[in-house]
Amino acid sequence: MSAQHPLRAYRALLGSRVRAQASYRASFALDLLGSVGVGLLEAAEIYVIFHNVDALGGLGIGPALLVFALANLSFSLAGVVVGHLDELPTYLRAGTLDAMLLRPLPVLAQLVTSDVSLRRLGRAAVAVVVLVIALPLAVDQWTASAVAMLLLAPLTGAVIFGSLFVAAAGVQFWLIEGYELTNAFTYGSSYVSAYPASVLHVAVRSFFTFVVPAAFTAYLPTLVITGHPGPPGLPAWLGWFTPLAAVLTAAAGLACWRAGIRHYTGAGG
Amino acid sequence: MRSLLAYGVAGFRRYAAYRSATVAGAFTNTVFGVVKASITLAAIASAGGAIAGYDARQGATYAFLCQALIAPVAVFGSRELADRIRTGDIAVDLARPVDLQLSWLAADLGRAAYELLPRGLPPLLVGIAFFGLTVPHEVQPFALGAVSVLLAVAVSFACRYLLNLTAFWVVEMRGLLTLYMVGSNVLTGLVVPVHWFPGWMSALATATPFPSMLQAPVDVISGRAGGWDGATTVATQALWLVVMLGVGRVVTARATRRLVVQGG
């Protein structure tokens, strides 16, 4: 492995992960099925709610499904790439990370390429199906800005969720035993983002918009796509700041990670 | 009996040792409680004030009681026993002169006893402060509720034990664990009360032991199921416990015979 061709090294790492997953076919199929199950059961919650009501947080079933689909699509795409950063506390305890520190490649890049969870694509597939069902229900008139936002949202959303996972991983260097704390922000914002942010109390809503930008992954883009004005204090035009939110979250995530790795003093070996 | 008690005390002590894990978990349960209560309240408001007999206050109470019970009941499953099966450590457990299933049950009850207050109180206090939860004013819901929570933990254990035993046959059980986690998430009534389900879905849920883990104890504590209703709710839990523990015993017998054949 030569330092002049780091890309080749990553390609080798990634390739081995993909081959490893493909070689245990039965196990991979079960994992994939589990992931589809996750997507379907998450959708069941929306189904049960709309079995009882016509609108939630001011959105009808079409726009509400669009929020759900966009949130799930970006979250599962992020999960494929960085979802396994969740396992960092296990790596820290086992001392696996120390081996990575010895290699002449950035640790985060090694961690990201050490596993790519293709099984999580099952949940993304469910999200795409819901998206296809939701779009004709949610959108009356297709404008250029609606199309642009529809293409932009899954990518910026994935960057936001991915950055939250990186930030959470960085914080793990301090927490270790209290690793569950960051779940409130990673899985918490995934849960929040799948629902109209308008259901939240204004203080909680502001937190999940301006501190942890969950509302930028699906709710605000949906307002732009459907031409819905949005609740007080959360105007639809804010949706156009989604790329900025993604860049800022990525910067914050990397900063957290760098601070964490600098703080790390080894597993004690 | 004395050795089972020792397992219970060990389970309690073991979890009491991880204080920051408890604090972190309680925080996360509380944040999710706030979000879930908000969604529940928005749905109830949108339906004109009540869904399936839940008004705003009862809806919020439901959401926070569920969050308080998640950790003690261990709704999402566990894989500790499965890990011992895979590594072969199970042989040590089997060599002990204590029943495998009962010793793990005792340890799990000890764990739940520890987690009840430090993981359950914070979400409830936040719910009372910001969402004005209702608390019954009689003794009966609390007395019967204590029995119901104990049964809920035991039913949950019996199901998790069975899930873990699949490790004797299946090498990688991550997919199964994921399905269990998400299945229990919906069928226990954690995300939305089972009473809100459309007919076919609630029939499906009540044909499983899952509602006995959360919906049942929350119904009893909140006073929704009182009197005769409360008695039948608890009786249903007891029935599921007997069934699931029984199945667990049969499967344990088959699995250990298999282990002997494999490992000598």
PDB file of N, CA and C in Angstrom, chain A residues 7 16 115 126 191 197:
ATOM      1  N   LEU A   7      -6.007   6.598  -2.888  1.00  0.00           N
ATOM      2  CA  LEU A   7      -7.300   6.210  -3.444  1.00  0.00           C
ATOM      3  C   LEU A   7      -7.355   4.717  -3.702  1.00  0.00           C
ATOM      4  N   SER A  16     -13.065  -5.089  -0.699  1.00  0.00           N
ATOM      5  CA  SER A  16     -13.049  -6.279   0.148  1.00  0.00           C
ATOM      6  C   SER A  16     -14.318  -6.348   0.996  1.00  0.00           C
ATOM      7  N   ASP A 115     -16.276  -0.553   6.454  1.00  0.00           N
ATOM      8  CA  ASP A 115     -17.525  -1.298   6.360  1.00  0.00           C
ATOM      9  C   ASP A 115     -18.467  -0.441   5.534  1.00  0.00           C
ATOM     10  N   VAL A 126     -37.624   0.969   0.359  1.00  0.00           N
ATOM     11  CA  VAL A 126     -38.973   1.249   0.861  1.00  0.00           C
ATOM     12  C   VAL A 126     -39.259   2.745   0.742  1.00  0.00           C
ATOM     13  N   TYR A 191     -35.804  10.359  13.772  1.00  0.00           N
ATOM     14  CA  TYR A 191     -37.216  10.189  14.113  1.00  0.00           C
ATOM     15  C   TYR A 191     -37.984  11.488  13.897  1.00  0.00           C
ATOM     16  N   ALA A 197     -42.338  19.057  11.096  1.00  0.00           N
ATOM     17  CA  ALA A 197     -41.737  19.729  12.255  1.00  0.00           C
ATOM     18  C   ALA A 197     -42.764  20.612  12.956  1.00  0.00           C
TER      19      ALA A 197
END
